[in-house]
Amino acid sequence: MKTINIGICGLGTVGAGVVNVMQRNAEAIAARSGRPLAITHIGARRDNPDCDTGLAKVSRDIFAVVNDPEVDIVVELIGGYEPALELVMQAINNGKHVVTANKALIAVHGNEIFAAAEAKAVSVCFEAAVAGGIPIIKSLREGLAANSVEWLAGIINGTGNYILTEMRDKGRDFADVLVDAQALGYAEADPTFDVEGIDAAHKLVILASLAFGMPLNFDACFTEGISAIAPQDVVFAGELGYRIKHLGIARKTEQGVELRVHPTLIPQRRLIANVDGVMNAVLVKGDAVGPTLYYGPGAGAEPTASSVIADIVDLLRTIDASPAARAPHLGFASDFLKALPAIPVSEISAAYYLRISAADKPGVLSHITQILSDSGISIEALLQKEASHDIDAVKSANSHANLLNVPIVLITDITLESRLTAAVSGIEALDTVEGKVTFIRVESLG
Ligand code: NAP
């Protein structure tokens, strides 16, 4: 039986992890694949001291790998859009299967990549692109194939989850924890993609397409980061029985699909609320199976290699089969993929956490509740803090009345977001309210 030759492009964290795990578990991987395989060619601009490239040929030009006629499967582990897109397209054009861990590439260019792959009768596998070591792509594409998926919600960025966990456990503020996360290597020097939700949005649109059978639509995803979360919101959420998590949420409704990444209060009794540190988890609600939860490491050299190699094994098992025998890229045959209208965030319905800084005098609360009531919004829970509760939070003097401000914290019933934001504008216009009202969406995930 012909040995299947693997070419790896990029020998960074994940590239080295793949080489090491492939070497360590070579026998079991070949046995699971049912045929021999070997890493024969690695494209790397420099050597990586974390791995031994063994007998593989090493080229400084990554394109030498995709143009090597002996390579059957190209593993793209360089990241980013370019030259990764050119590299993957060239591999496909050369008739090679591709495995990638690149969520940005798949989320933004996946539709054209999959179309090109189908035309060439090759497969592009991307298990490692979402939630690192958790086999969530395979679960959605294959394990849940009987279900109509109603919604999914995931903690799919470990950096953001680490920051929120530290803020809660140690009462630290966002900026302070971010510096630590960078020192520990959890956050990039430029943390924008992680903390502003762009990385999570890349992963969410991939999950949503697999869940609902629609083409990838990155532009439809609403993103809001965690940099505005204050330590006091973490504390107040806890007092109300919630935890704040940076969630990616995809929900199918009669109107279309919601795709949104934002800080979210979730009841602390939910399992997913207890996913801490850099760990990831995805909760999927199928109509037949009910809620299912997938938990594990969302990053790291070997967890990510675990997913990359699972894709390689999958490819090996069907490499001689007709393309129709392989699982479709997005879990639905491409002719059956159907674009769904994207629901703007103003038209979603959720409950909301509001924190209002208001003058500590009689009648203020009733003005606020009146505005909410006039908008048809009921209050589910309310915390009115004493001026002495948190002196940092209340030390600013109310400019109009020269009074101390106190935080008024409440959770509304489920309401339309546009209605909520109109009511919030009314509250912010009150003389007795200072500054912007903090509002955070609340999901029961029940
Ligand atoms: P990394 O450590 O930065 O490694 C990237 C590698 O690609 C390096 O060897 C780099 O070479 C090489 N490279 C980058 N651009 C190149 C170019 N234009 N030409 C040639 N070589 C180039 O990144 P990583 O963490 O391994 O991530 C790789 C992919 O896996 C990314 O798509 C990432 O999103 C995904 N991923 C990573 C993790 C994780 O835990 N790290 C988890 C899930 C998914 P130089 O060293 O010379 O720059």
CSV table of C-alpha atoms and ligand atoms in Angstrom, one decimal:
chain,number,residue,atom,x,y,z
A,1,MET,CA,0.0,0.0,0.0
A,2,LYS,CA,1.4,3.4,-1.0
A,3,THR,CA,2.6,5.6,1.9
A,4,ILE,CA,0.8,8.9,2.1
A,5,ASN,CA,3.2,11.8,2.3
A,6,ILE,CA,2.5,14.7,4.5
A,7,GLY,CA,3.9,18.2,3.9
A,8,ILE,CA,3.8,20.7,6.7
A,9,CYS,CA,4.0,24.5,6.1
A,10,GLY,CA,4.9,26.5,9.2
A,11,LEU,CA,7.0,25.1,12.0
A,12,GLY,CA,5.8,27.3,14.9
A,13,THR,CA,3.9,26.3,18.0
A,14,VAL,CA,1.4,24.0,16.2
A,15,GLY,CA,3.8,22.8,13.5
A,16,ALA,CA,6.2,21.6,16.1
A,17,GLY,CA,3.4,20.0,18.1
A,18,VAL,CA,2.2,18.1,15.0
A,19,VAL,CA,5.7,16.8,14.3
A,20,ASN,CA,6.3,15.7,17.9
A,21,VAL,CA,2.9,13.9,18.3
A,22,MET,CA,3.2,12.3,14.9
A,23,GLN,CA,6.6,10.9,15.9
A,24,ARG,CA,5.6,9.9,19.4
A,25,ASN,CA,2.4,8.1,18.3
A,26,ALA,CA,3.5,7.1,14.9
A,27,GLU,CA,2.5,3.4,15.3
A,28,ALA,CA,-1.0,4.1,16.7
A,29,ILE,CA,-1.7,6.8,14.1
A,30,ALA,CA,-0.7,4.5,11.2
A,31,ALA,CA,-2.9,1.7,12.7
A,32,ARG,CA,-5.9,4.0,13.1
A,33,SER,CA,-5.4,5.3,9.5
A,34,GLY,CA,-5.1,1.8,8.1
A,35,ARG,CA,-2.2,2.7,6.0
A,36,PRO,CA,1.4,4.0,6.3
A,37,LEU,CA,2.1,7.8,6.4
A,38,ALA,CA,5.1,9.9,6.7
A,39,ILE,CA,6.0,13.6,7.1
A,40,THR,CA,8.3,14.0,4.1
A,41,HIS,CA,8.6,17.7,3.5
A,42,ILE,CA,8.5,20.7,5.9
A,43,GLY,CA,8.4,24.4,4.9
A,44,ALA,CA,9.9,26.6,7.6
A,45,ARG,CA,11.8,29.9,7.4
A,46,ARG,CA,13.9,28.7,10.3
A,47,ASP,CA,14.4,25.6,12.4
A,48,ASN,CA,12.4,25.2,15.6
A,49,PRO,CA,14.4,23.9,18.6
A,50,ASP,CA,11.2,22.4,20.0
A,51,CYS,CA,11.1,19.6,17.4
A,52,ASP,CA,13.3,17.3,15.5
A,53,THR,CA,12.3,17.2,11.8
A,54,GLY,CA,13.8,13.7,11.4
A,55,LEU,CA,14.1,12.4,7.9
A,56,ALA,CA,11.8,15.1,6.4
A,57,LYS,CA,13.2,17.4,3.8
A,58,VAL,CA,13.1,21.0,5.0
A,59,SER,CA,12.7,23.9,2.6
A,60,ARG,CA,12.9,27.6,3.5
A,61,ASP,CA,10.3,28.3,0.9
A,62,ILE,CA,6.9,27.1,2.0
A,63,PHE,CA,5.7,26.9,-1.6
A,64,ALA,CA,8.2,24.2,-2.3
A,65,VAL,CA,6.0,21.9,-0.2
A,66,VAL,CA,2.8,22.5,-2.1
A,67,ASN,CA,4.7,22.2,-5.4
A,68,ASP,CA,6.3,18.9,-4.3
A,69,PRO,CA,4.7,16.2,-6.5
A,70,GLU,CA,5.5,13.6,-3.8
A,71,VAL,CA,3.3,15.4,-1.2
A,72,ASP,CA,-0.3,14.1,-0.9
A,73,ILE,CA,-1.6,16.2,2.0
A,74,VAL,CA,-0.5,19.8,2.8
A,75,VAL,CA,-0.9,21.0,6.4
A,76,GLU,CA,-1.1,24.8,6.5
A,77,LEU,CA,0.1,26.1,9.9
A,78,ILE,CA,1.4,29.5,9.1
A,79,GLY,CA,-1.8,31.4,10.0
A,80,GLY,CA,-3.2,34.7,8.7
A,81,TYR,CA,-4.8,35.5,5.3
A,82,GLU,CA,-1.8,35.8,3.1
A,83,PRO,CA,0.2,34.0,1.9
A,84,ALA,CA,-1.9,31.3,3.6
A,85,LEU,CA,-4.8,31.7,1.0
A,86,GLU,CA,-2.4,31.6,-1.9
A,87,LEU,CA,-0.7,28.5,-0.4
A,88,VAL,CA,-3.9,26.6,0.2
A,89,MET,CA,-5.3,27.5,-3.3
A,90,GLN,CA,-2.1,26.3,-4.9
A,91,ALA,CA,-2.2,23.1,-3.0
A,92,ILE,CA,-5.7,22.5,-4.1
A,93,ASN,CA,-4.9,23.4,-7.7
A,94,ASN,CA,-2.0,20.9,-7.5
A,95,GLY,CA,-4.6,18.2,-6.4
A,96,LYS,CA,-3.6,17.9,-2.8
A,97,HIS,CA,-5.8,17.6,0.2
A,98,VAL,CA,-5.3,20.3,2.8
A,99,VAL,CA,-5.5,20.4,6.6
A,100,THR,CA,-5.4,23.8,8.3
A,101,ALA,CA,-5.8,25.2,11.8
A,102,ASN,CA,-6.4,28.7,10.4
A,103,LYS,CA,-9.8,30.0,11.6
A,104,ALA,CA,-9.3,33.5,10.1
A,105,LEU,CA,-8.7,31.9,6.7
A,106,ILE,CA,-11.6,29.6,6.8
A,107,ALA,CA,-14.1,32.1,8.3
A,108,VAL,CA,-13.3,34.7,5.7
A,109,HIS,CA,-12.2,32.7,2.6
A,110,GLY,CA,-13.8,29.3,3.3
A,111,ASN,CA,-16.5,29.5,0.7
A,112,GLU,CA,-14.1,30.0,-2.2
A,113,ILE,CA,-11.6,27.5,-0.7
A,114,PHE,CA,-14.3,24.8,-0.4
A,115,ALA,CA,-15.6,25.5,-3.9
A,116,ALA,CA,-12.1,25.2,-5.4
A,117,ALA,CA,-11.5,22.0,-3.4
A,118,GLU,CA,-14.8,20.4,-4.6
A,119,ALA,CA,-13.9,21.3,-8.2
A,120,LYS,CA,-10.6,19.4,-7.8
A,121,ALA,CA,-12.1,16.5,-5.8
A,122,VAL,CA,-9.9,17.2,-2.8
A,123,SER,CA,-10.8,17.9,0.9
A,124,VAL,CA,-9.9,20.8,3.2
A,125,CYS,CA,-10.1,19.8,6.8
A,126,PHE,CA,-10.1,22.4,9.7
A,127,GLU,CA,-10.9,20.7,13.0
A,128,ALA,CA,-8.1,22.6,14.8
A,129,ALA,CA,-9.5,26.0,13.6
A,130,VAL,CA,-12.2,26.0,16.3
A,131,ALA,CA,-11.6,25.3,20.0
A,132,GLY,CA,-8.1,23.8,19.6
A,133,GLY,CA,-8.2,20.2,20.9
A,134,ILE,CA,-12.0,19.8,21.2
A,135,PRO,CA,-13.4,17.8,18.3
A,136,ILE,CA,-16.3,20.2,17.9
A,137,ILE,CA,-16.3,20.3,14.1
A,138,LYS,CA,-16.6,16.5,13.8
A,139,SER,CA,-19.3,16.5,16.5
A,140,LEU,CA,-21.4,19.1,14.6
A,141,ARG,CA,-20.7,17.7,11.2
A,142,GLU,CA,-21.2,14.0,12.0
A,143,GLY,CA,-22.2,13.2,15.6
A,144,LEU,CA,-25.2,15.6,15.5
A,145,ALA,CA,-26.2,14.9,11.9
A,146,ALA,CA,-29.7,13.8,13.0
A,147,ASN,CA,-30.5,17.1,14.6
A,148,SER,CA,-31.9,20.4,13.7
A,149,VAL,CA,-29.5,22.6,15.7
A,150,GLU,CA,-31.4,25.4,17.4
A,151,TRP,CA,-28.6,27.4,18.9
A,152,LEU,CA,-25.0,27.1,20.2
A,153,ALA,CA,-23.0,29.1,22.6
A,154,GLY,CA,-19.3,28.9,23.2
A,155,ILE,CA,-16.4,30.1,25.2
A,156,ILE,CA,-14.1,29.9,22.2
A,157,ASN,CA,-11.3,32.3,23.1
A,158,GLY,CA,-9.0,31.1,25.9
A,159,THR,CA,-7.3,34.5,26.4
A,160,GLY,CA,-10.6,36.3,27.1
A,161,ASN,CA,-11.8,33.5,29.4
A,162,TYR,CA,-8.5,33.7,31.3
A,163,ILE,CA,-8.9,37.4,31.8
A,164,LEU,CA,-12.5,37.2,33.0
A,165,THR,CA,-11.6,34.4,35.3
A,166,GLU,CA,-8.8,36.3,36.9
A,167,MET,CA,-11.0,39.4,37.2
A,168,ARG,CA,-13.6,37.3,39.1
A,169,ASP,CA,-11.2,35.3,41.3
A,170,LYS,CA,-8.8,38.0,42.2
A,171,GLY,CA,-10.9,41.2,41.9
A,172,ARG,CA,-8.4,42.6,39.4
A,173,ASP,CA,-9.2,45.0,36.5
A,174,PHE,CA,-9.0,44.2,32.8
A,175,ALA,CA,-5.9,46.1,31.9
A,176,ASP,CA,-3.9,44.7,34.8
A,177,VAL,CA,-4.8,41.0,34.0
A,178,LEU,CA,-4.1,41.6,30.3
A,179,VAL,CA,-0.5,42.5,31.0
A,180,ASP,CA,-0.1,39.2,32.9
A,181,ALA,CA,-1.8,37.3,30.1
A,182,GLN,CA,0.7,38.7,27.7
A,183,ALA,CA,3.6,37.8,30.0
A,184,LEU,CA,2.3,34.2,30.3
A,185,GLY,CA,2.0,33.9,26.5
A,186,TYR,CA,-1.8,33.6,26.6
A,187,ALA,CA,-2.3,36.9,24.8
A,188,GLU,CA,-0.5,38.3,21.8
A,189,ALA,CA,1.5,41.6,21.9
A,190,ASP,CA,-1.4,43.0,20.0
A,191,PRO,CA,-4.4,41.4,21.8
A,192,THR,CA,-7.1,43.1,19.7
A,193,PHE,CA,-8.2,39.9,17.9
A,194,ASP,CA,-8.7,38.1,21.3
A,195,VAL,CA,-10.1,40.7,23.5
A,196,GLU,CA,-12.3,42.5,20.9
A,197,GLY,CA,-13.9,39.2,19.9
A,198,ILE,CA,-12.6,38.9,16.4
A,199,ASP,CA,-10.9,35.6,16.9
A,200,ALA,CA,-14.1,34.3,18.6
A,201,ALA,CA,-16.2,35.6,15.7
A,202,HIS,CA,-14.0,33.7,13.2
A,203,LYS,CA,-14.7,30.5,15.1
A,204,LEU,CA,-18.4,31.3,15.7
A,205,VAL,CA,-19.2,31.7,12.0
A,206,ILE,CA,-17.5,28.4,11.2
A,207,LEU,CA,-19.6,26.7,13.9
A,208,ALA,CA,-22.8,28.4,12.8
A,209,SER,CA,-22.3,27.2,9.2
A,210,LEU,CA,-21.8,23.7,10.3
A,211,ALA,CA,-24.8,23.9,12.7
A,212,PHE,CA,-27.3,25.5,10.3
A,213,GLY,CA,-26.1,24.4,6.9
A,214,MET,CA,-25.3,27.9,5.6
A,215,PRO,CA,-22.3,29.4,3.7
A,216,LEU,CA,-19.8,31.1,5.9
A,217,ASN,CA,-20.7,34.8,6.5
A,218,PHE,CA,-18.1,36.5,8.6
A,219,ASP,CA,-19.5,40.0,7.9
A,220,ALA,CA,-22.8,39.1,9.6
A,221,CYS,CA,-21.2,38.5,13.0
A,222,PHE,CA,-21.7,41.2,15.6
A,223,THR,CA,-18.7,41.6,17.9
A,224,GLU,CA,-18.2,43.3,21.2
A,225,GLY,CA,-15.1,42.9,23.3
A,226,ILE,CA,-14.4,42.5,27.0
A,227,SER,CA,-12.2,45.6,27.6
A,228,ALA,CA,-15.2,47.6,29.0
A,229,ILE,CA,-16.0,45.1,31.7
A,230,ALA,CA,-15.4,46.6,35.1
A,231,PRO,CA,-14.5,44.6,38.2
A,232,GLN,CA,-17.6,45.8,39.9
A,233,ASP,CA,-19.8,44.3,37.1
A,234,VAL,CA,-18.1,40.9,37.8
A,235,VAL,CA,-18.9,41.3,41.5
A,236,PHE,CA,-22.5,42.5,41.0
A,237,ALA,CA,-23.1,39.7,38.4
A,238,GLY,CA,-21.9,37.2,41.1
A,239,GLU,CA,-24.2,38.7,43.7
A,240,LEU,CA,-27.1,38.2,41.3
A,241,GLY,CA,-26.2,34.5,40.7
A,242,TYR,CA,-24.4,35.0,37.3
A,243,ARG,CA,-21.0,34.9,35.8
A,244,ILE,CA,-19.7,37.0,32.9
A,245,LYS,CA,-18.3,35.1,30.0
A,246,HIS,CA,-17.3,36.2,26.6
A,247,LEU,CA,-19.6,34.1,24.5
A,248,GLY,CA,-20.1,33.4,20.9
A,249,ILE,CA,-23.8,32.8,20.3
A,250,ALA,CA,-25.4,31.5,17.1
A,251,ARG,CA,-29.2,31.1,17.0
A,252,LYS,CA,-31.5,30.2,14.2
A,253,THR,CA,-34.9,31.8,14.4
A,254,GLU,CA,-37.9,32.2,12.0
A,255,GLN,CA,-36.4,35.5,10.9
A,256,GLY,CA,-32.9,34.2,10.1
A,257,VAL,CA,-29.7,33.7,12.1
A,258,GLU,CA,-28.2,35.6,15.0
A,259,LEU,CA,-24.4,35.6,15.1
A,260,ARG,CA,-22.9,37.5,18.0
A,261,VAL,CA,-19.9,37.6,20.2
A,262,HIS,CA,-20.2,39.7,23.4
A,263,PRO,CA,-19.8,39.6,27.1
A,264,THR,CA,-22.7,37.7,28.5
A,265,LEU,CA,-24.1,37.1,32.0
A,266,ILE,CA,-25.0,33.4,32.4
A,267,PRO,CA,-26.5,31.7,35.4
A,268,GLN,CA,-23.6,30.4,37.5
A,269,ARG,CA,-25.3,27.0,38.0
A,270,ARG,CA,-24.8,26.2,34.2
A,271,LEU,CA,-21.8,23.9,33.6
A,272,ILE,CA,-20.5,26.3,30.9
A,273,ALA,CA,-20.4,29.1,33.5
A,274,ASN,CA,-17.8,27.1,35.4
A,275,VAL,CA,-15.4,26.8,32.4
A,276,ASP,CA,-12.4,28.8,33.7
A,277,GLY,CA,-9.0,30.0,32.7
A,278,VAL,CA,-7.8,29.2,29.2
A,279,MET,CA,-10.2,26.3,28.7
A,280,ASN,CA,-12.9,26.4,26.0
A,281,ALA,CA,-16.4,24.9,25.9
A,282,VAL,CA,-19.2,24.8,23.4
A,283,LEU,CA,-22.8,24.2,24.3
A,284,VAL,CA,-25.0,22.9,21.4
A,285,LYS,CA,-28.7,22.6,21.5
A,286,GLY,CA,-30.1,20.0,19.0
A,287,ASP,CA,-33.8,19.3,18.7
A,288,ALA,CA,-33.3,15.6,19.2
A,289,VAL,CA,-30.4,15.3,21.5
A,290,GLY,CA,-31.1,18.4,23.7
A,291,PRO,CA,-28.2,20.3,25.1
A,292,THR,CA,-24.7,18.8,24.7
A,293,LEU,CA,-21.5,20.3,26.1
A,294,TYR,CA,-18.0,20.0,24.6
A,295,TYR,CA,-15.1,21.0,26.9
A,296,GLY,CA,-11.3,21.0,26.6
A,297,PRO,CA,-8.2,23.0,25.8
A,298,GLY,CA,-8.8,25.6,23.1
A,299,ALA,CA,-5.1,26.1,22.3
A,300,GLY,CA,-1.6,24.8,22.8
A,301,ALA,CA,0.9,22.9,20.7
A,302,GLU,CA,-0.2,19.3,21.4
A,303,PRO,CA,-4.0,19.9,21.9
A,304,THR,CA,-4.1,21.6,18.6
A,305,ALA,CA,-1.9,19.0,17.0
A,306,SER,CA,-4.4,16.4,18.3
A,307,SER,CA,-7.0,18.0,16.0
A,308,VAL,CA,-4.7,18.5,13.1
A,309,ILE,CA,-3.7,14.8,13.2
A,310,ALA,CA,-7.3,13.6,13.6
A,311,ASP,CA,-8.0,15.4,10.3
A,312,ILE,CA,-5.0,13.7,8.7
A,313,VAL,CA,-6.3,10.3,9.9
A,314,ASP,CA,-9.7,11.0,8.5
A,315,LEU,CA,-8.2,11.9,5.1
A,316,LEU,CA,-6.2,8.8,5.1
A,317,ARG,CA,-9.2,6.6,5.7
A,318,THR,CA,-11.0,7.9,2.7
A,319,ILE,CA,-8.2,9.0,0.4
A,320,ASP,CA,-9.0,6.3,-2.2
A,321,ALA,CA,-12.7,6.7,-1.9
A,322,SER,CA,-14.8,8.8,-4.2
A,323,PRO,CA,-15.2,12.5,-3.0
A,324,ALA,CA,-18.9,11.8,-2.3
A,325,ALA,CA,-17.9,9.3,0.4
A,326,ARG,CA,-16.2,12.0,2.4
A,327,ALA,CA,-18.0,14.2,4.9
A,328,PRO,CA,-18.9,17.5,3.2
A,329,HIS,CA,-16.9,20.5,4.3
A,330,LEU,CA,-19.7,22.2,6.1
A,331,GLY,CA,-21.6,19.0,7.0
A,332,PHE,CA,-24.3,19.6,4.3
A,333,ALA,CA,-23.8,18.7,0.7
A,334,SER,CA,-22.8,22.0,-1.0
A,335,ASP,CA,-26.0,22.1,-3.1
A,336,PHE,CA,-28.0,22.1,0.1
A,337,LEU,CA,-26.2,25.0,1.8
A,338,LYS,CA,-28.7,27.9,2.2
A,339,ALA,CA,-27.8,31.5,3.2
A,340,LEU,CA,-30.0,32.8,6.0
A,341,PRO,CA,-30.8,36.4,6.6
A,342,ALA,CA,-28.5,37.9,9.3
A,343,ILE,CA,-30.5,39.4,12.2
A,344,PRO,CA,-29.1,42.7,13.3
A,345,VAL,CA,-28.3,42.9,17.0
A,346,SER,CA,-30.9,45.6,17.5
A,347,GLU,CA,-33.5,43.0,16.6
A,348,ILE,CA,-32.4,40.3,19.0
A,349,SER,CA,-34.3,39.6,22.2
A,350,ALA,CA,-32.4,39.0,25.5
A,351,ALA,CA,-32.5,39.9,29.1
A,352,TYR,CA,-30.1,42.7,30.1
A,353,TYR,CA,-27.9,43.6,33.1
A,354,LEU,CA,-27.9,47.4,33.6
A,355,ARG,CA,-25.6,49.3,35.9
A,356,ILE,CA,-26.5,52.9,36.4
A,357,SER,CA,-24.6,55.5,38.4
A,358,ALA,CA,-27.2,57.6,40.0
A,359,ALA,CA,-27.5,60.3,42.7
A,360,ASP,CA,-28.1,58.9,46.1
A,361,LYS,CA,-31.4,60.6,46.8
A,362,PRO,CA,-35.1,59.7,47.0
A,363,GLY,CA,-37.1,59.3,43.8
A,364,VAL,CA,-34.2,58.4,41.5
A,365,LEU,CA,-35.0,54.7,41.3
A,366,SER,CA,-38.6,55.4,40.6
A,367,HIS,CA,-37.7,57.6,37.6
A,368,ILE,CA,-35.6,54.8,36.2
A,369,THR,CA,-38.1,52.1,36.8
A,370,GLN,CA,-40.8,54.3,35.2
A,371,ILE,CA,-38.8,54.7,32.0
A,372,LEU,CA,-38.4,51.0,31.8
A,373,SER,CA,-42.0,50.4,32.5
A,374,ASP,CA,-43.1,52.9,29.9
A,375,SER,CA,-41.0,50.9,27.4
A,376,GLY,CA,-42.7,47.7,28.4
A,377,ILE,CA,-39.6,46.3,30.1
A,378,SER,CA,-40.0,44.5,33.4
A,379,ILE,CA,-37.3,44.2,36.1
A,380,GLU,CA,-36.4,40.7,37.1
A,381,ALA,CA,-33.8,41.5,39.8
A,382,LEU,CA,-32.5,44.7,41.5
A,383,LEU,CA,-29.5,45.6,43.6
A,384,GLN,CA,-29.4,49.1,45.1
A,385,LYS,CA,-26.1,49.7,46.7
A,386,GLU,CA,-25.3,51.8,49.7
A,387,ALA,CA,-23.0,54.7,49.1
A,388,SER,CA,-20.5,53.0,51.3
A,389,HIS,CA,-20.6,49.6,49.4
A,390,ASP,CA,-17.7,50.3,47.1
A,391,ILE,CA,-16.1,53.6,47.6
A,392,ASP,CA,-14.2,53.4,44.3
A,393,ALA,CA,-17.4,53.0,42.5
A,394,VAL,CA,-19.2,55.8,44.1
A,395,LYS,CA,-16.6,58.4,44.9
A,396,SER,CA,-17.4,60.7,41.9
A,397,ALA,CA,-19.7,63.5,42.9
A,398,ASN,CA,-22.8,64.0,40.9
A,399,SER,CA,-22.2,67.2,39.0
A,400,HIS,CA,-25.8,68.5,39.2
A,401,ALA,CA,-26.7,67.8,42.7
A,402,ASN,CA,-23.3,67.6,44.3
A,403,LEU,CA,-24.3,64.3,45.8
A,404,LEU,CA,-22.5,61.0,45.9
A,405,ASN,CA,-23.5,58.5,43.2
A,406,VAL,CA,-24.5,55.0,43.9
A,407,PRO,CA,-24.7,52.1,41.5
A,408,ILE,CA,-28.2,50.8,40.7
A,409,VAL,CA,-27.9,47.4,39.2
A,410,LEU,CA,-30.8,45.6,37.7
A,411,ILE,CA,-31.6,42.7,35.4
A,412,THR,CA,-34.5,43.1,33.0
A,413,ASP,CA,-36.9,40.6,31.6
A,414,ILE,CA,-36.4,39.4,28.0
A,415,THR,CA,-37.0,42.3,25.7
A,416,LEU,CA,-36.1,43.6,22.2
A,417,GLU,CA,-32.6,45.1,22.1
A,418,SER,CA,-33.8,48.2,20.2
A,419,ARG,CA,-36.4,48.8,22.9
A,420,LEU,CA,-33.8,48.4,25.7
A,421,THR,CA,-31.4,50.8,24.0
A,422,ALA,CA,-34.1,53.4,23.7
A,423,ALA,CA,-34.9,53.1,27.4
A,424,VAL,CA,-31.2,53.3,28.2
A,425,SER,CA,-31.0,56.6,26.3
A,426,GLY,CA,-33.9,57.9,28.4
A,427,ILE,CA,-32.2,56.9,31.6
A,428,GLU,CA,-28.9,58.5,30.6
A,429,ALA,CA,-30.8,61.8,29.9
A,430,LEU,CA,-32.0,62.0,33.5
A,431,ASP,CA,-30.3,64.8,35.6
A,432,THR,CA,-29.7,62.4,38.4
A,433,VAL,CA,-27.8,59.8,36.3
A,434,GLU,CA,-24.2,60.3,35.6
A,435,GLY,CA,-22.4,59.0,32.5
A,436,LYS,CA,-23.2,56.0,30.3
A,437,VAL,CA,-25.3,53.1,31.5
A,438,THR,CA,-23.4,49.8,31.4
A,439,PHE,CA,-25.5,47.2,29.7
A,440,ILE,CA,-24.6,43.5,29.3
A,441,ARG,CA,-26.7,40.9,27.6
A,442,VAL,CA,-28.0,38.0,29.8
A,443,GLU,CA,-28.7,34.5,28.4
A,444,SER,CA,-30.2,31.7,30.4
A,445,LEU,CA,-28.9,29.0,28.1
A,446,GLY,CA,-31.6,26.8,29.4
B,1,NAP,P1,3.3,30.4,15.1
B,1,NAP,O1,3.9,29.8,16.4
B,1,NAP,O2,3.4,31.9,14.9
B,1,NAP,O3,3.9,29.7,13.9
B,1,NAP,C1,3.7,30.1,12.6
B,1,NAP,C2,4.8,29.5,11.7
B,1,NAP,O4,4.5,29.9,10.4
B,1,NAP,C3,6.2,30.0,12.0
B,1,NAP,O5,7.0,28.9,11.8
B,1,NAP,C4,6.4,31.1,11.0
B,1,NAP,O6,7.7,31.3,10.7
B,1,NAP,C5,5.6,30.5,9.8
B,1,NAP,N1,5.2,31.6,8.9
B,1,NAP,C6,4.4,32.6,9.1
B,1,NAP,N2,4.2,33.3,8.0
B,1,NAP,C7,5.0,32.8,7.1
B,1,NAP,C8,5.3,33.1,5.8
B,1,NAP,N3,4.7,34.2,5.2
B,1,NAP,N4,6.2,32.3,5.1
B,1,NAP,C9,6.7,31.3,5.7
B,1,NAP,N5,6.5,30.9,7.0
B,1,NAP,C10,5.6,31.7,7.6
B,1,NAP,O7,1.7,30.1,15.0
B,1,NAP,P2,0.9,28.9,15.6
B,1,NAP,O8,0.5,29.3,17.0
B,1,NAP,O9,1.7,27.7,15.4
B,1,NAP,O10,-0.4,28.9,14.7
B,1,NAP,C11,-0.5,28.3,13.5
B,1,NAP,C12,-1.9,28.3,13.0
B,1,NAP,O11,-2.6,27.5,14.0
B,1,NAP,C13,-2.6,29.6,13.0
B,1,NAP,O12,-3.6,29.6,12.0
B,1,NAP,C14,-3.4,29.7,14.3
B,1,NAP,O13,-4.5,30.5,14.3
B,1,NAP,C15,-3.7,28.2,14.5
B,1,NAP,N6,-4.0,27.8,15.8
B,1,NAP,C16,-3.1,27.9,16.8
B,1,NAP,C17,-3.3,27.5,18.1
B,1,NAP,C18,-2.3,27.6,19.2
B,1,NAP,O14,-2.5,27.2,20.3
B,1,NAP,N7,-1.1,28.2,18.9
B,1,NAP,C19,-4.5,26.9,18.4
B,1,NAP,C20,-5.5,26.7,17.4
B,1,NAP,C21,-5.2,27.2,16.1
B,1,NAP,P3,8.6,32.4,11.4
B,1,NAP,O15,8.9,31.7,12.8
B,1,NAP,O16,9.8,32.5,10.6
B,1,NAP,O17,7.8,33.6,11.5
